[in-house]
Backbone as CSV, one residue per row, in Angstrom:
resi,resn,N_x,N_y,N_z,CA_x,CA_y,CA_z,C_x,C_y,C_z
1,UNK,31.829,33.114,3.888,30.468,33.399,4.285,29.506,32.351,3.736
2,UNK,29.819,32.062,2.373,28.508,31.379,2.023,28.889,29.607,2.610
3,UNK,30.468,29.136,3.365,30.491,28.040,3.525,29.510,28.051,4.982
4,UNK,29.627,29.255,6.181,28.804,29.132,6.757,26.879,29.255,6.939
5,UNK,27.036,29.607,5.713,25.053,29.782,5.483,25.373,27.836,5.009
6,UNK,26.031,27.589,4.315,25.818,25.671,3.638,25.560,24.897,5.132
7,UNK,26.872,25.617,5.320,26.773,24.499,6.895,25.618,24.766,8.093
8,UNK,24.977,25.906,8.013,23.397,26.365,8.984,22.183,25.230,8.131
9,UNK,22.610,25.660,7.035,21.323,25.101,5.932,21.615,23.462,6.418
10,UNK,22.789,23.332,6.435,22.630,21.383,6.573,22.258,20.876,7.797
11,UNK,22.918,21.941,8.854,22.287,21.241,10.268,21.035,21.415,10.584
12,UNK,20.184,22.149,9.715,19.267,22.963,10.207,18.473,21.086,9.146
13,UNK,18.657,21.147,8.007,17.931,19.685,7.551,18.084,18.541,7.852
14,UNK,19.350,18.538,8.585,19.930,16.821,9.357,19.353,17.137,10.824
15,UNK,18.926,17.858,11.294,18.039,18.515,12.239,16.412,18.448,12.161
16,UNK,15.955,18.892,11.108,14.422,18.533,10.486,14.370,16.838,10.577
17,UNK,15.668,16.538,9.854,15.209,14.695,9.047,15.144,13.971,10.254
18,UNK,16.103,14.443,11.142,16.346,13.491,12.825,14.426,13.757,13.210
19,UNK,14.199,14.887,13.289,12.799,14.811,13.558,11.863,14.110,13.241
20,UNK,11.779,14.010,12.291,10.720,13.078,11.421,11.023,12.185,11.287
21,UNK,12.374,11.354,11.414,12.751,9.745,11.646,12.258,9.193,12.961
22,UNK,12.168,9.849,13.774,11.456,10.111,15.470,10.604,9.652,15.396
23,UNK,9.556,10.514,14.594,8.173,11.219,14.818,7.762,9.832,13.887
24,UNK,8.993,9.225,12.818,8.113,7.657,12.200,8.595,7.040,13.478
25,UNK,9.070,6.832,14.132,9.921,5.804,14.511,8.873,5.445,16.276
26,UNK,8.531,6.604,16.880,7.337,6.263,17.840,5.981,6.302,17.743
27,UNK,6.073,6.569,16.747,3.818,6.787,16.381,3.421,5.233,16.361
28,UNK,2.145,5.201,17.314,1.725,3.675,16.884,0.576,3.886,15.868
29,UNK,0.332,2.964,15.186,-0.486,2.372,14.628,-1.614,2.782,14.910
30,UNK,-2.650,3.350,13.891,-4.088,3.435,14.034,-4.930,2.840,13.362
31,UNK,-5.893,2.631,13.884,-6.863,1.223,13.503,-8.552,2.271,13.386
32,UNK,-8.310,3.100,12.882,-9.651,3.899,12.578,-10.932,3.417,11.684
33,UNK,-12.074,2.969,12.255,-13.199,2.662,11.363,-13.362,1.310,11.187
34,UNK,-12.691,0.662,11.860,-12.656,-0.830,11.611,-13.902,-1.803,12.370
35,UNK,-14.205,-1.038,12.894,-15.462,-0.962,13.926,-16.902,-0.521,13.168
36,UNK,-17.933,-0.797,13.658,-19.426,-0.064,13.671,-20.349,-0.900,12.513
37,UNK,-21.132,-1.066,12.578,-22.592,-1.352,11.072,-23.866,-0.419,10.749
38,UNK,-22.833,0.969,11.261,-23.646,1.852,10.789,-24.627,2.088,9.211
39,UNK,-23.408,2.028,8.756,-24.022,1.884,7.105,-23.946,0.729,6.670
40,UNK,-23.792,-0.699,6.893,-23.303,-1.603,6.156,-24.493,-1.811,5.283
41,UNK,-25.973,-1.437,5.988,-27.341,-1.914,4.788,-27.085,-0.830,3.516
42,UNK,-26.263,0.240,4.067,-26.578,1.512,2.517,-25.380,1.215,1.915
43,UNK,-24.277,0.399,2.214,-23.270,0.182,1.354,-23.464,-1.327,0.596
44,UNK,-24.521,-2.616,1.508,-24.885,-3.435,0.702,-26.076,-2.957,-0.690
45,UNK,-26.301,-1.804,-0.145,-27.781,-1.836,-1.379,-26.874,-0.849,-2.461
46,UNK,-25.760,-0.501,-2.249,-25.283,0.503,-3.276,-24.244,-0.618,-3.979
47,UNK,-23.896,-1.726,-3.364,-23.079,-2.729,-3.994,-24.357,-3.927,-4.748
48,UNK,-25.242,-4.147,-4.104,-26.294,-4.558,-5.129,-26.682,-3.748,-5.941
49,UNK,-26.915,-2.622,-5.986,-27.108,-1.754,-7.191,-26.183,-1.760,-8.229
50,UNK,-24.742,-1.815,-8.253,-24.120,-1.114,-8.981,-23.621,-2.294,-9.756
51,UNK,-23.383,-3.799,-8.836,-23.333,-5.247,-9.295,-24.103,-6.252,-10.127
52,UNK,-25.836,-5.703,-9.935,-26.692,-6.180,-9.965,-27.459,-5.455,-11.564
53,UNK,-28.675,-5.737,-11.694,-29.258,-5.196,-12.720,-29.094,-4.209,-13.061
54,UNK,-29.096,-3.107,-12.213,-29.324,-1.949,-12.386,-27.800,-1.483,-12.870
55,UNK,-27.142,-1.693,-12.307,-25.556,-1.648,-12.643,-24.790,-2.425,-14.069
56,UNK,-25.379,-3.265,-14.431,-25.152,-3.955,-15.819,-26.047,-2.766,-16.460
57,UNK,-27.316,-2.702,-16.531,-27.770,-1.556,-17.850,-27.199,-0.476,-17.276
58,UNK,-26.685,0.084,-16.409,-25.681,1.266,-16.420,-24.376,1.016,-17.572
59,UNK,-23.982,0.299,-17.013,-22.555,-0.042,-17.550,-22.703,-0.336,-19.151
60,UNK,-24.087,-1.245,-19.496,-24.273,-1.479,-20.928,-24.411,0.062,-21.581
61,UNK,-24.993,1.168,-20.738,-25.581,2.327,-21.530,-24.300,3.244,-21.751
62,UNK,-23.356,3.115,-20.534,-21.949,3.379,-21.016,-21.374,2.783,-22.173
63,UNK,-21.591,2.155,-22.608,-20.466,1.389,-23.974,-21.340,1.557,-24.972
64,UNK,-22.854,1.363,-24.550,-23.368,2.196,-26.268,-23.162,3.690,-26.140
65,UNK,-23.494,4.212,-25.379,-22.503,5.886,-25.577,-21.276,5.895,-26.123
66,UNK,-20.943,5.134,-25.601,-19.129,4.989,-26.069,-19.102,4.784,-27.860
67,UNK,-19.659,3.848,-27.638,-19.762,3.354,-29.328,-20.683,3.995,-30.238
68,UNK,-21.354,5.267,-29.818,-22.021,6.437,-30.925,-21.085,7.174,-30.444
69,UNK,-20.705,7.520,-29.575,-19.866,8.707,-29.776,-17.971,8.495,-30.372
70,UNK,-17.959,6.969,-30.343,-16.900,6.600,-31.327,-16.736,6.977,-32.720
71,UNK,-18.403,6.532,-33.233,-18.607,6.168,-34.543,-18.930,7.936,-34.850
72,UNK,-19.528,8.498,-34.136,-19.531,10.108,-34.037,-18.181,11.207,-34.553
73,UNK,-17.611,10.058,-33.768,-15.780,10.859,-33.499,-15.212,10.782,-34.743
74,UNK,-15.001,9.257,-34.889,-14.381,8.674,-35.830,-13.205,7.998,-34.763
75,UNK,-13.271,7.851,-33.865,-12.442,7.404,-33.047,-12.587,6.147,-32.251
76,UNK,-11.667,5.452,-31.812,-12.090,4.511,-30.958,-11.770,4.794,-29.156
77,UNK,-11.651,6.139,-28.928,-11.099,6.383,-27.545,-12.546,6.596,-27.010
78,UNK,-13.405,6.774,-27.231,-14.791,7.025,-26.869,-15.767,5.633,-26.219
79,UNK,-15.535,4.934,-27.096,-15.665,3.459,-26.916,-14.487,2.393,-25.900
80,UNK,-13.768,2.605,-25.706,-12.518,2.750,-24.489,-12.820,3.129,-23.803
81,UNK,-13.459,4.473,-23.541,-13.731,5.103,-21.631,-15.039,4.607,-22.198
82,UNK,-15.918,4.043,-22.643,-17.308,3.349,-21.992,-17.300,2.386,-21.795
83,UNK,-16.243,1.574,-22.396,-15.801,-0.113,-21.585,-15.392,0.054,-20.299
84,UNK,-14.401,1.222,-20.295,-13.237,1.551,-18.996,-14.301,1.664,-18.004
85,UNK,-15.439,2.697,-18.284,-16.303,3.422,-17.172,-17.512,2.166,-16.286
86,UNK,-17.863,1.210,-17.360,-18.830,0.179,-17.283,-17.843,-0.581,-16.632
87,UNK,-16.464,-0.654,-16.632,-16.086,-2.134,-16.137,-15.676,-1.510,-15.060
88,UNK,-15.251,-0.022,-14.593,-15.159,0.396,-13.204,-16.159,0.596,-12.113
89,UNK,-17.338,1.131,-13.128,-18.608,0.869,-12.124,-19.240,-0.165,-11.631
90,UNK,-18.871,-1.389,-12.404,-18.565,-2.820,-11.957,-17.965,-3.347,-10.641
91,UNK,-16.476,-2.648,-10.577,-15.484,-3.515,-10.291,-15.166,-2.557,-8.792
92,UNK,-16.131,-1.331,-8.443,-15.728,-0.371,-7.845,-15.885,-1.064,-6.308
93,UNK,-17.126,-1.462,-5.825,-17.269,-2.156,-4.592,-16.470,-3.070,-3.968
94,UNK,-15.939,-3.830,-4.930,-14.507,-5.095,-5.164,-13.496,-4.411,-4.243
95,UNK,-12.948,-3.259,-5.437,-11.757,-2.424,-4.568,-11.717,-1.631,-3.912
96,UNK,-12.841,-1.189,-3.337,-13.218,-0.515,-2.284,-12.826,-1.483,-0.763
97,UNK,-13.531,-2.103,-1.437,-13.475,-3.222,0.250,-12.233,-4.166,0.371
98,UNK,-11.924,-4.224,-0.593,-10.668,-4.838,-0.530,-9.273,-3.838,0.348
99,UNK,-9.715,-2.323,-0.217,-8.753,-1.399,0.167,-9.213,-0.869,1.852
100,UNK,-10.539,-0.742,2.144,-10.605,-0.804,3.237,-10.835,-2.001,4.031
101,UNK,-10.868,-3.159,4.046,-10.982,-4.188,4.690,-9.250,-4.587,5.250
102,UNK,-8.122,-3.683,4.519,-6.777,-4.725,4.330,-5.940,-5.076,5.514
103,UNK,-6.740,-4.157,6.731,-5.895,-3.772,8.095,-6.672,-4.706,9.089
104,UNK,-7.800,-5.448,8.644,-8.649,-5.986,9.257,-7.788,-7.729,10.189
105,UNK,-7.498,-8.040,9.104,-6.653,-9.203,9.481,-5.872,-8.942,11.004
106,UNK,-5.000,-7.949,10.296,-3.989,-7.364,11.252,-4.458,-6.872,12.772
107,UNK,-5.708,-6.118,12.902,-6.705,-6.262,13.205,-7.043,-7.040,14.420
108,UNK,-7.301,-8.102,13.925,-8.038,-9.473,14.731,-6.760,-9.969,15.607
109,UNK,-5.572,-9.774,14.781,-4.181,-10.541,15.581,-3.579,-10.128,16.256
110,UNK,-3.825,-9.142,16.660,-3.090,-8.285,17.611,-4.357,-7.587,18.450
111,UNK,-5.796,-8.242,18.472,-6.008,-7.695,19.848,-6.588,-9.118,20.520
């Protein structure tokens, strides 16, 4: 009995997996958002913000937090996430666009 429940259970998942090897194997490619300048002025003024002045004394006010609430602690992990936090609020626009821009290439060459 239980060799025939093994053998339902396996065809029944070499059955599922055939599906979904399919279901990768004909889907094309989607190219969503790669298009429009809807926002590009509110995503340039939020990347000048965050790059720019206003974003350095952010990032500076992170690491003196960091560094009273180190010297507070007695720790140095405090001072670590206000470097970490200042150099991500930095570096955030960078990998943003880098991560959505990456299909762009691909993109241009194929239409």
């Amino acid at each position: 009995m239980t060799n025939a429940v093994r053998t339902i259970q396996t065809q029944r998942l070499m059955t599922i997996g055939a599906l979904g090897l399919m279901a990768l194997m004909i889907s094309e490619p989607s190219f969503a958002g790669t298009g429009g300048d809807a926002f590009t002025d509110v995503w340039d003024t939020l990347k000048d913000w965050t790059q720019g002045t206003l974003g350095r004394i952010v990032a500076g006010a992170m690491v003196l937090v960091g560094i009273v609430g180190g010297i507070a602690r007695q720790s140095l992990m405090a001072f670590a996430l206000g470097i970490g936090g200042g150099m991500g609020l930095y570096n955030t626009p960078t990998v943003v666009e880098s991560v959505m821009s990456a299909t762009l290439p691909v993109v241009a060459n194929t239409q």
